[in-house]
């Protein structure tokens, strides 16, 4: 979709009312966010470099990938590395997963000591390795354990506490409706609802009606999540659910502009697509951040992956993406990128 051809006039009157909502900011406990548009946790993707790019392009808050509470209390090097943060990405929400109240409590303390501005608990992950241990989405079928975890973490956690939930352990039983209330009673400061059940994985469509239903039952902010793939969807989600904020995940991969585009649309401006030059700059910034954080050798190894992210579904990209699969050295990758972006610029393509 060409973003420049999507003027705000396409918004329906009810959607216009929601525009200001996204710009209004979001209060999560004692933390005031500058807008209501936040970045989702994405395991294997939302590392520090990715998060900084998202913040630079307008995400009001970013979230770490999910971090094992066990790994944290055992001080595992790799797990602790997920807590690495910098002032530029602040405020950072650190998401932890686990199924033992004492372990979760201690892990929360470690995350906060490392700089988390918000502590988020994962109650939605459908990955077998995680649910087998009773953690992630499996918390949705163990309400008493879930409550004990929240109560203990709340007692110990000195920063705002949030929970990210799917709708239920089974597709036909949207337990999120009751568990969100339970979480509020435990002192949780905001709830994110991904409108899919655990067995759904990423299939089907996110159920925004359930997000709206949760919103009617709570006093604390509800952040809606699932299937915002274009800026206008953020406004549509707010309209449909009356949620207080929106969280964007997959659409931000290789596309940090989605955040500024949502904000532009919310301000009544046409969401502007990045020019080929801006795309190049973002890719280079991402690469430079990776080089600083992980060293140039590892960053170079990840360059091809970055290029695949940042060129997904662009015109002429399939040939470019095919061509770079056999290129390994940095300078050839950059030369191929320049050729591709020149072609994009020549065609006047800005999406
Ligand atoms: C690759 C990948 C990794 C994810 N990792 C996490 C995670 O660590 N914690 C979490 O709560 N959700 C995780 N999710 C779910 C997303 O945060 C989000 O809820 C989901 O993708 C729906 O939002 P979207 O349609 O905007 O992508 C992940 C999703 C993907 C695709």
CSV table of C-alpha atoms and ligand atoms in Angstrom, one decimal:
chain,number,residue,atom,x,y,z
A,1,UNK,CA,0.0,0.0,0.0
A,2,UNK,CA,1.3,3.4,-0.9
A,3,UNK,CA,1.1,5.3,2.4
A,4,UNK,CA,1.3,8.7,0.7
A,5,UNK,CA,-2.0,7.9,-1.0
A,6,UNK,CA,-3.8,7.3,2.3
A,7,UNK,CA,-4.8,10.8,3.4
A,8,UNK,CA,-6.6,11.2,6.7
A,9,UNK,CA,-9.8,11.9,4.8
A,10,UNK,CA,-10.2,8.1,4.5
A,11,UNK,CA,-10.9,8.0,8.2
A,12,UNK,CA,-14.6,7.6,9.2
A,13,UNK,CA,-15.9,10.2,11.7
A,14,UNK,CA,-15.8,7.8,14.6
A,15,UNK,CA,-12.2,7.0,13.7
A,16,UNK,CA,-11.4,10.7,13.8
A,17,UNK,CA,-12.4,10.7,17.5
A,18,UNK,CA,-9.8,8.1,18.1
A,19,UNK,CA,-7.0,10.0,16.5
A,20,UNK,CA,-6.3,12.2,19.5
A,21,UNK,CA,-6.4,9.1,21.8
A,22,UNK,CA,-3.2,7.7,20.3
A,23,UNK,CA,-1.4,11.0,20.7
A,24,UNK,CA,-2.7,11.6,24.2
A,25,UNK,CA,-0.1,9.5,26.0
A,26,UNK,CA,-0.5,6.6,28.3
A,27,UNK,CA,-0.2,6.4,32.0
A,28,UNK,CA,1.2,3.1,33.3
A,29,UNK,CA,1.3,3.4,37.0
A,30,UNK,CA,3.8,6.2,37.8
A,31,UNK,CA,5.1,6.2,34.2
A,32,UNK,CA,3.8,8.7,31.7
A,33,UNK,CA,4.4,7.7,28.1
A,34,UNK,CA,4.5,10.4,25.4
A,35,UNK,CA,2.0,8.6,23.2
A,36,UNK,CA,-0.1,5.4,23.3
A,37,UNK,CA,1.8,3.5,20.6
A,38,UNK,CA,4.3,0.9,21.9
A,39,UNK,CA,6.5,-1.8,20.5
A,40,UNK,CA,5.8,-5.5,21.2
A,41,UNK,CA,8.3,-8.0,22.6
A,42,UNK,CA,9.6,-10.2,19.8
A,43,UNK,CA,11.9,-13.0,20.8
A,44,UNK,CA,15.0,-13.3,18.7
A,45,UNK,CA,14.3,-9.9,17.1
A,46,UNK,CA,13.7,-7.1,19.7
A,47,UNK,CA,17.2,-6.7,20.8
A,48,UNK,CA,18.7,-3.4,21.9
A,49,UNK,CA,19.5,-2.2,18.4
A,50,UNK,CA,16.0,-3.0,17.1
A,51,UNK,CA,14.5,-1.2,20.1
A,52,UNK,CA,16.6,1.9,19.7
A,53,UNK,CA,15.4,2.1,16.0
A,54,UNK,CA,11.8,1.8,17.2
A,55,UNK,CA,12.2,4.5,19.8
A,56,UNK,CA,13.9,6.8,17.2
A,57,UNK,CA,10.9,6.4,15.0
A,58,UNK,CA,8.3,7.1,17.6
A,59,UNK,CA,7.5,4.0,19.7
A,60,UNK,CA,6.6,5.5,23.1
A,61,UNK,CA,7.9,2.4,24.9
A,62,UNK,CA,9.8,-0.7,23.8
A,63,UNK,CA,9.9,-4.2,25.3
A,64,UNK,CA,12.7,-6.7,25.6
A,65,UNK,CA,12.3,-10.1,24.2
A,66,UNK,CA,11.0,-12.5,26.8
A,67,UNK,CA,13.6,-13.4,29.4
A,68,UNK,CA,13.7,-16.6,31.4
A,69,UNK,CA,13.3,-15.9,35.1
A,70,UNK,CA,15.2,-19.1,35.8
A,71,UNK,CA,18.1,-18.0,33.6
A,72,UNK,CA,18.2,-14.6,35.4
A,73,UNK,CA,18.3,-16.0,38.9
A,74,UNK,CA,21.0,-18.5,37.8
A,75,UNK,CA,22.9,-15.5,36.4
A,76,UNK,CA,23.3,-17.2,33.0
A,77,UNK,CA,25.4,-15.0,30.9
A,78,UNK,CA,23.3,-15.2,27.7
A,79,UNK,CA,20.1,-14.5,29.7
A,80,UNK,CA,21.6,-11.5,31.5
A,81,UNK,CA,22.7,-10.1,28.2
A,82,UNK,CA,19.0,-9.6,27.3
A,83,UNK,CA,18.8,-7.0,30.0
A,84,UNK,CA,21.4,-4.8,28.4
A,85,UNK,CA,19.9,-1.4,27.9
A,86,UNK,CA,20.8,2.2,27.1
A,87,UNK,CA,19.4,5.7,27.9
A,88,UNK,CA,18.4,6.1,24.3
A,89,UNK,CA,15.7,3.4,24.4
A,90,UNK,CA,14.3,4.5,27.8
A,91,UNK,CA,11.6,3.6,28.9
A,92,UNK,CA,12.2,-0.1,28.5
A,93,UNK,CA,9.8,-2.8,29.6
A,94,UNK,CA,11.5,-6.0,30.4
A,95,UNK,CA,9.4,-9.1,29.9
A,96,UNK,CA,10.0,-12.2,32.0
A,97,UNK,CA,8.6,-15.6,31.9
A,98,UNK,CA,8.4,-18.4,34.4
A,99,UNK,CA,6.1,-20.4,36.6
A,100,UNK,CA,7.5,-20.3,40.1
A,101,UNK,CA,6.4,-17.3,42.2
A,102,UNK,CA,9.7,-17.1,44.2
A,103,UNK,CA,11.8,-17.3,41.0
A,104,UNK,CA,9.6,-14.7,39.3
A,105,UNK,CA,9.9,-12.4,42.3
A,106,UNK,CA,13.7,-12.6,42.3
A,107,UNK,CA,13.9,-12.3,38.5
A,108,UNK,CA,11.8,-9.2,38.6
A,109,UNK,CA,14.2,-7.6,41.1
A,110,UNK,CA,17.2,-8.4,38.9
A,111,UNK,CA,15.4,-6.9,35.9
A,112,UNK,CA,14.5,-3.7,37.7
A,113,UNK,CA,18.1,-3.4,39.1
A,114,UNK,CA,19.3,-3.7,35.5
A,115,UNK,CA,17.2,-0.7,34.4
A,116,UNK,CA,13.7,-1.9,33.5
A,117,UNK,CA,11.3,1.0,33.7
A,118,UNK,CA,8.4,-1.4,33.5
A,119,UNK,CA,8.3,-5.1,34.4
A,120,UNK,CA,6.1,-7.2,32.1
A,121,UNK,CA,5.0,-10.8,32.7
A,122,UNK,CA,4.4,-13.1,29.8
A,123,UNK,CA,1.1,-15.0,30.0
A,124,UNK,CA,0.7,-15.8,26.4
A,125,UNK,CA,3.8,-17.5,24.8
A,126,UNK,CA,2.5,-20.6,23.0
A,127,UNK,CA,6.0,-22.2,22.4
A,128,UNK,CA,6.0,-25.8,23.6
A,129,UNK,CA,9.3,-25.5,25.4
A,130,UNK,CA,7.8,-22.7,27.5
A,131,UNK,CA,4.3,-24.0,28.2
A,132,UNK,CA,5.7,-27.4,29.1
A,133,UNK,CA,7.2,-25.7,32.2
A,134,UNK,CA,3.9,-24.1,33.1
A,135,UNK,CA,5.0,-20.7,32.0
A,136,UNK,CA,3.9,-18.3,29.3
A,137,UNK,CA,0.5,-19.2,27.9
A,138,UNK,CA,0.1,-22.1,30.3
A,139,UNK,CA,-0.4,-19.5,33.1
A,140,UNK,CA,-3.9,-19.0,31.6
A,141,UNK,CA,-4.9,-22.5,32.7
A,142,UNK,CA,-3.5,-22.1,36.2
A,143,UNK,CA,-5.3,-19.1,37.6
A,144,UNK,CA,-4.2,-19.7,41.2
A,145,UNK,CA,-0.6,-20.0,40.3
A,146,UNK,CA,-0.9,-17.0,38.1
A,147,UNK,CA,-2.4,-15.0,40.9
A,148,UNK,CA,0.4,-16.0,43.3
A,149,UNK,CA,3.0,-15.0,40.8
A,150,UNK,CA,1.4,-11.6,40.3
A,151,UNK,CA,0.9,-11.0,44.0
A,152,UNK,CA,4.6,-11.8,44.8
A,153,UNK,CA,6.1,-9.9,41.9
A,154,UNK,CA,3.9,-6.9,42.8
A,155,UNK,CA,5.0,-6.9,46.4
A,156,UNK,CA,8.7,-6.8,45.3
A,157,UNK,CA,8.6,-4.8,42.1
A,158,UNK,CA,9.3,-1.1,42.5
A,159,UNK,CA,8.4,-0.1,39.0
A,160,UNK,CA,5.0,-0.3,37.1
A,161,UNK,CA,4.0,-3.9,36.5
A,162,UNK,CA,2.2,-5.1,33.4
A,163,UNK,CA,1.0,-8.4,32.0
A,164,UNK,CA,0.7,-9.5,28.4
A,165,UNK,CA,-1.9,-12.1,27.8
A,166,UNK,CA,-3.5,-14.1,25.0
A,167,UNK,CA,-7.2,-14.6,25.2
A,168,UNK,CA,-7.2,-18.1,26.6
A,169,UNK,CA,-5.6,-21.5,26.9
A,170,UNK,CA,-8.4,-22.9,24.7
A,171,UNK,CA,-9.9,-21.1,21.8
A,172,UNK,CA,-13.4,-21.5,23.2
A,173,UNK,CA,-12.7,-20.2,26.7
A,174,UNK,CA,-11.6,-16.6,26.8
A,175,UNK,CA,-10.4,-16.7,30.3
A,176,UNK,CA,-8.6,-13.4,29.8
A,177,UNK,CA,-11.9,-11.7,30.7
A,178,UNK,CA,-11.6,-13.0,34.3
A,179,UNK,CA,-7.8,-13.2,34.5
A,180,UNK,CA,-7.4,-9.5,33.5
A,181,UNK,CA,-9.7,-8.6,36.4
A,182,UNK,CA,-7.7,-10.8,38.7
A,183,UNK,CA,-4.5,-9.1,37.6
A,184,UNK,CA,-5.9,-5.7,38.2
A,185,UNK,CA,-6.9,-6.8,41.7
A,186,UNK,CA,-3.3,-7.9,42.3
A,187,UNK,CA,-2.1,-4.4,41.6
A,188,UNK,CA,-1.0,-4.7,38.0
A,189,UNK,CA,-0.8,-1.3,36.3
A,190,UNK,CA,-1.8,-2.2,32.7
A,191,UNK,CA,-2.7,-5.2,30.6
A,192,UNK,CA,-1.8,-6.0,27.0
A,193,UNK,CA,-4.2,-8.3,25.2
A,194,UNK,CA,-3.1,-10.2,22.1
A,195,UNK,CA,-6.4,-11.2,20.6
A,196,UNK,CA,-5.5,-14.8,19.9
A,197,UNK,CA,-5.8,-17.9,22.0
A,198,UNK,CA,-2.7,-20.0,22.8
A,199,UNK,CA,-3.6,-22.8,20.4
A,200,UNK,CA,-4.1,-20.3,17.6
A,201,UNK,CA,-0.4,-19.5,17.4
A,202,UNK,CA,-0.3,-16.8,14.8
A,203,UNK,CA,-3.1,-18.3,12.7
A,204,UNK,CA,-6.5,-16.8,12.0
A,205,UNK,CA,-7.3,-13.2,12.9
A,206,UNK,CA,-6.8,-11.5,16.2
A,207,UNK,CA,-10.1,-11.1,18.0
A,208,UNK,CA,-10.4,-7.4,18.7
A,209,UNK,CA,-13.9,-7.9,20.2
A,210,UNK,CA,-12.3,-9.6,23.2
A,211,UNK,CA,-9.9,-6.8,23.6
A,212,UNK,CA,-12.9,-4.4,23.8
A,213,UNK,CA,-14.6,-6.7,26.3
A,214,UNK,CA,-11.6,-6.7,28.6
A,215,UNK,CA,-11.5,-2.9,28.3
A,216,UNK,CA,-15.1,-2.6,29.6
A,217,UNK,CA,-14.2,-4.7,32.7
A,218,UNK,CA,-11.1,-2.9,33.9
A,219,UNK,CA,-10.1,0.5,35.3
A,220,UNK,CA,-6.4,0.1,34.5
A,221,UNK,CA,-5.2,0.8,30.9
A,222,UNK,CA,-5.7,-1.9,28.3
A,223,UNK,CA,-3.3,-2.1,25.4
A,224,UNK,CA,-4.6,-3.8,22.3
A,225,UNK,CA,-2.4,-6.0,20.2
A,226,UNK,CA,-2.7,-8.2,17.2
A,227,UNK,CA,-2.7,-7.6,13.4
A,228,UNK,CA,-1.9,-3.9,13.2
A,229,UNK,CA,-0.1,-4.1,9.9
A,230,UNK,CA,-0.8,-0.6,8.6
A,231,UNK,CA,-1.0,2.7,10.4
A,232,UNK,CA,-4.8,3.0,9.9
A,233,UNK,CA,-5.3,-0.3,11.7
A,234,UNK,CA,-4.0,1.3,15.0
A,235,UNK,CA,-6.8,3.8,14.8
A,236,UNK,CA,-9.3,1.1,13.8
A,237,UNK,CA,-8.3,-0.9,16.8
A,238,UNK,CA,-8.8,2.0,19.1
A,239,UNK,CA,-12.2,2.7,17.6
A,240,UNK,CA,-13.3,-0.9,17.8
A,241,UNK,CA,-12.1,-1.7,21.3
A,242,UNK,CA,-11.8,1.7,23.1
A,243,UNK,CA,-8.4,0.5,24.3
A,244,UNK,CA,-6.0,2.9,25.9
A,245,UNK,CA,-3.0,2.1,23.7
A,246,UNK,CA,-1.8,-0.1,20.9
A,247,UNK,CA,1.1,-2.5,20.6
A,248,UNK,CA,2.7,-3.2,17.3
A,249,UNK,CA,4.9,-6.3,16.7
A,250,UNK,CA,5.5,-7.9,13.3
A,251,UNK,CA,4.7,-4.9,11.3
A,252,UNK,CA,7.7,-3.1,12.9
A,253,UNK,CA,10.2,-5.7,11.7
A,254,UNK,CA,12.4,-3.8,9.1
A,255,UNK,CA,9.8,-1.1,9.3
A,256,UNK,CA,10.3,1.2,12.3
A,257,UNK,CA,8.4,3.9,10.4
A,258,UNK,CA,5.2,2.3,11.3
A,259,UNK,CA,5.3,4.1,14.7
A,260,UNK,CA,5.8,7.6,13.2
A,261,UNK,CA,3.2,6.8,10.6
A,262,UNK,CA,0.6,5.9,13.2
A,263,UNK,CA,1.5,9.2,15.1
A,264,UNK,CA,1.2,11.2,11.8
A,265,UNK,CA,-2.1,9.7,11.0
A,266,UNK,CA,-3.3,10.4,14.6
A,267,UNK,CA,-2.3,14.1,14.1
A,268,UNK,CA,-4.4,14.3,11.0
A,269,UNK,CA,-1.4,14.1,8.6
A,270,UNK,CA,-0.9,11.7,5.8
A,271,UNK,CA,1.5,9.0,7.0
A,272,UNK,CA,4.7,9.5,4.9
A,273,UNK,CA,6.6,6.5,3.6
A,274,UNK,CA,10.4,6.6,3.9
A,275,UNK,CA,12.3,7.6,0.8
A,276,UNK,CA,14.9,5.1,-0.5
A,277,UNK,CA,17.6,7.3,1.1
A,278,UNK,CA,15.9,7.2,4.5
A,279,UNK,CA,15.7,3.4,4.2
A,280,UNK,CA,19.4,3.3,3.5
A,281,UNK,CA,20.1,5.5,6.5
A,282,UNK,CA,17.9,3.3,8.8
A,283,UNK,CA,19.7,0.1,7.6
A,284,UNK,CA,23.1,1.7,8.2
A,285,UNK,CA,22.1,3.0,11.6
A,286,UNK,CA,20.8,-0.4,12.5
A,287,UNK,CA,24.0,-2.0,11.3
A,288,UNK,CA,26.1,0.6,13.2
A,289,UNK,CA,24.2,-0.1,16.4
A,290,UNK,CA,24.7,-3.8,16.0
A,291,UNK,CA,28.4,-3.2,15.4
A,292,UNK,CA,28.7,-1.2,18.6
A,293,UNK,CA,26.8,-3.7,20.6
A,294,UNK,CA,28.0,-7.0,19.2
A,295,UNK,CA,31.2,-6.2,17.3
A,296,UNK,CA,31.6,-5.8,13.6
A,297,UNK,CA,32.1,-9.4,12.7
A,298,UNK,CA,28.7,-10.5,14.2
A,299,UNK,CA,27.1,-7.4,12.8
A,300,UNK,CA,28.4,-8.2,9.3
A,301,UNK,CA,27.0,-11.7,9.7
A,302,UNK,CA,23.6,-10.2,10.4
A,303,UNK,CA,23.6,-7.7,7.6
A,304,UNK,CA,21.9,-10.0,5.1
A,305,UNK,CA,19.1,-10.6,7.6
A,306,UNK,CA,18.7,-6.9,8.1
A,307,UNK,CA,18.5,-6.4,4.3
A,308,UNK,CA,15.8,-9.0,4.0
A,309,UNK,CA,13.8,-7.3,6.8
A,310,UNK,CA,14.1,-3.9,5.4
A,311,UNK,CA,13.2,-4.8,1.8
A,312,UNK,CA,10.3,-7.1,2.4
A,313,UNK,CA,7.4,-6.5,0.1
A,314,UNK,CA,9.0,-3.5,-1.6
A,315,UNK,CA,8.7,-3.3,-5.4
A,316,UNK,CA,11.5,-5.1,-7.3
A,317,UNK,CA,12.6,-6.7,-4.0
A,318,UNK,CA,12.2,-10.3,-4.9
A,319,UNK,CA,15.1,-10.3,-7.4
A,320,UNK,CA,17.3,-8.3,-4.9
A,321,UNK,CA,16.4,-10.7,-2.1
A,322,UNK,CA,17.2,-13.7,-4.2
A,323,UNK,CA,20.5,-12.2,-5.4
A,324,UNK,CA,21.9,-11.5,-1.9
A,325,UNK,CA,21.4,-15.1,-0.7
A,326,UNK,CA,24.7,-15.9,-2.3
A,327,UNK,CA,26.6,-12.8,-1.2
A,328,UNK,CA,28.6,-12.9,2.0
A,329,UNK,CA,30.9,-9.9,2.1
A,330,UNK,CA,29.8,-6.6,3.3
A,331,UNK,CA,30.9,-4.3,0.5
A,332,UNK,CA,29.1,-6.5,-2.1
A,333,UNK,CA,25.9,-6.5,0.0
A,334,UNK,CA,26.0,-2.7,0.2
A,335,UNK,CA,26.7,-2.4,-3.5
A,336,UNK,CA,23.6,-4.6,-4.2
A,337,UNK,CA,21.5,-2.5,-1.8
A,338,UNK,CA,22.6,0.7,-3.5
A,339,UNK,CA,21.6,-0.7,-6.9
A,340,UNK,CA,18.3,-1.8,-5.6
A,341,UNK,CA,17.5,1.5,-3.8
A,342,UNK,CA,18.5,3.5,-7.0
A,343,UNK,CA,16.1,1.4,-8.9
A,344,UNK,CA,13.4,2.1,-6.3
A,345,UNK,CA,14.2,5.8,-6.4
A,346,UNK,CA,14.1,5.9,-10.2
A,347,UNK,CA,10.7,4.3,-10.2
A,348,UNK,CA,9.5,6.9,-7.7
A,349,UNK,CA,8.4,4.2,-5.4
A,350,UNK,CA,8.0,5.5,-1.8
A,351,UNK,CA,6.5,2.5,-0.1
B,1,LIG,C1,9.1,-13.7,16.2
B,1,LIG,C2,8.1,-13.4,17.3
B,1,LIG,C3,8.6,-13.4,18.6
B,1,LIG,C4,7.7,-13.1,19.6
B,1,LIG,N1,8.2,-13.0,20.9
B,1,LIG,C5,7.4,-12.7,21.9
B,1,LIG,C6,7.8,-12.5,23.2
B,1,LIG,O1,9.0,-12.7,23.5
B,1,LIG,N2,6.9,-12.2,24.2
B,1,LIG,C7,5.6,-12.0,23.9
B,1,LIG,O2,4.8,-11.6,24.8
B,1,LIG,N3,5.1,-12.0,22.7
B,1,LIG,C8,6.0,-12.4,21.7
B,1,LIG,N4,5.5,-12.4,20.4
B,1,LIG,C9,4.1,-12.0,20.1
B,1,LIG,C10,4.1,-10.5,19.8
B,1,LIG,O3,4.5,-9.7,20.8
B,1,LIG,C11,2.7,-10.0,19.4
B,1,LIG,O4,1.8,-10.3,20.5
B,1,LIG,C12,2.1,-10.8,18.2
B,1,LIG,O5,3.1,-10.9,17.2
B,1,LIG,C13,0.8,-10.1,17.7
B,1,LIG,O6,1.1,-8.7,17.4
B,1,LIG,P1,1.4,-8.2,15.8
B,1,LIG,O7,0.3,-8.7,15.0
B,1,LIG,O8,1.5,-6.7,15.9
B,1,LIG,O9,2.7,-8.9,15.4
B,1,LIG,C14,6.3,-12.8,19.3
B,1,LIG,C15,5.9,-12.8,18.0
B,1,LIG,C16,6.8,-13.1,17.0
B,1,LIG,C17,6.2,-13.1,15.6
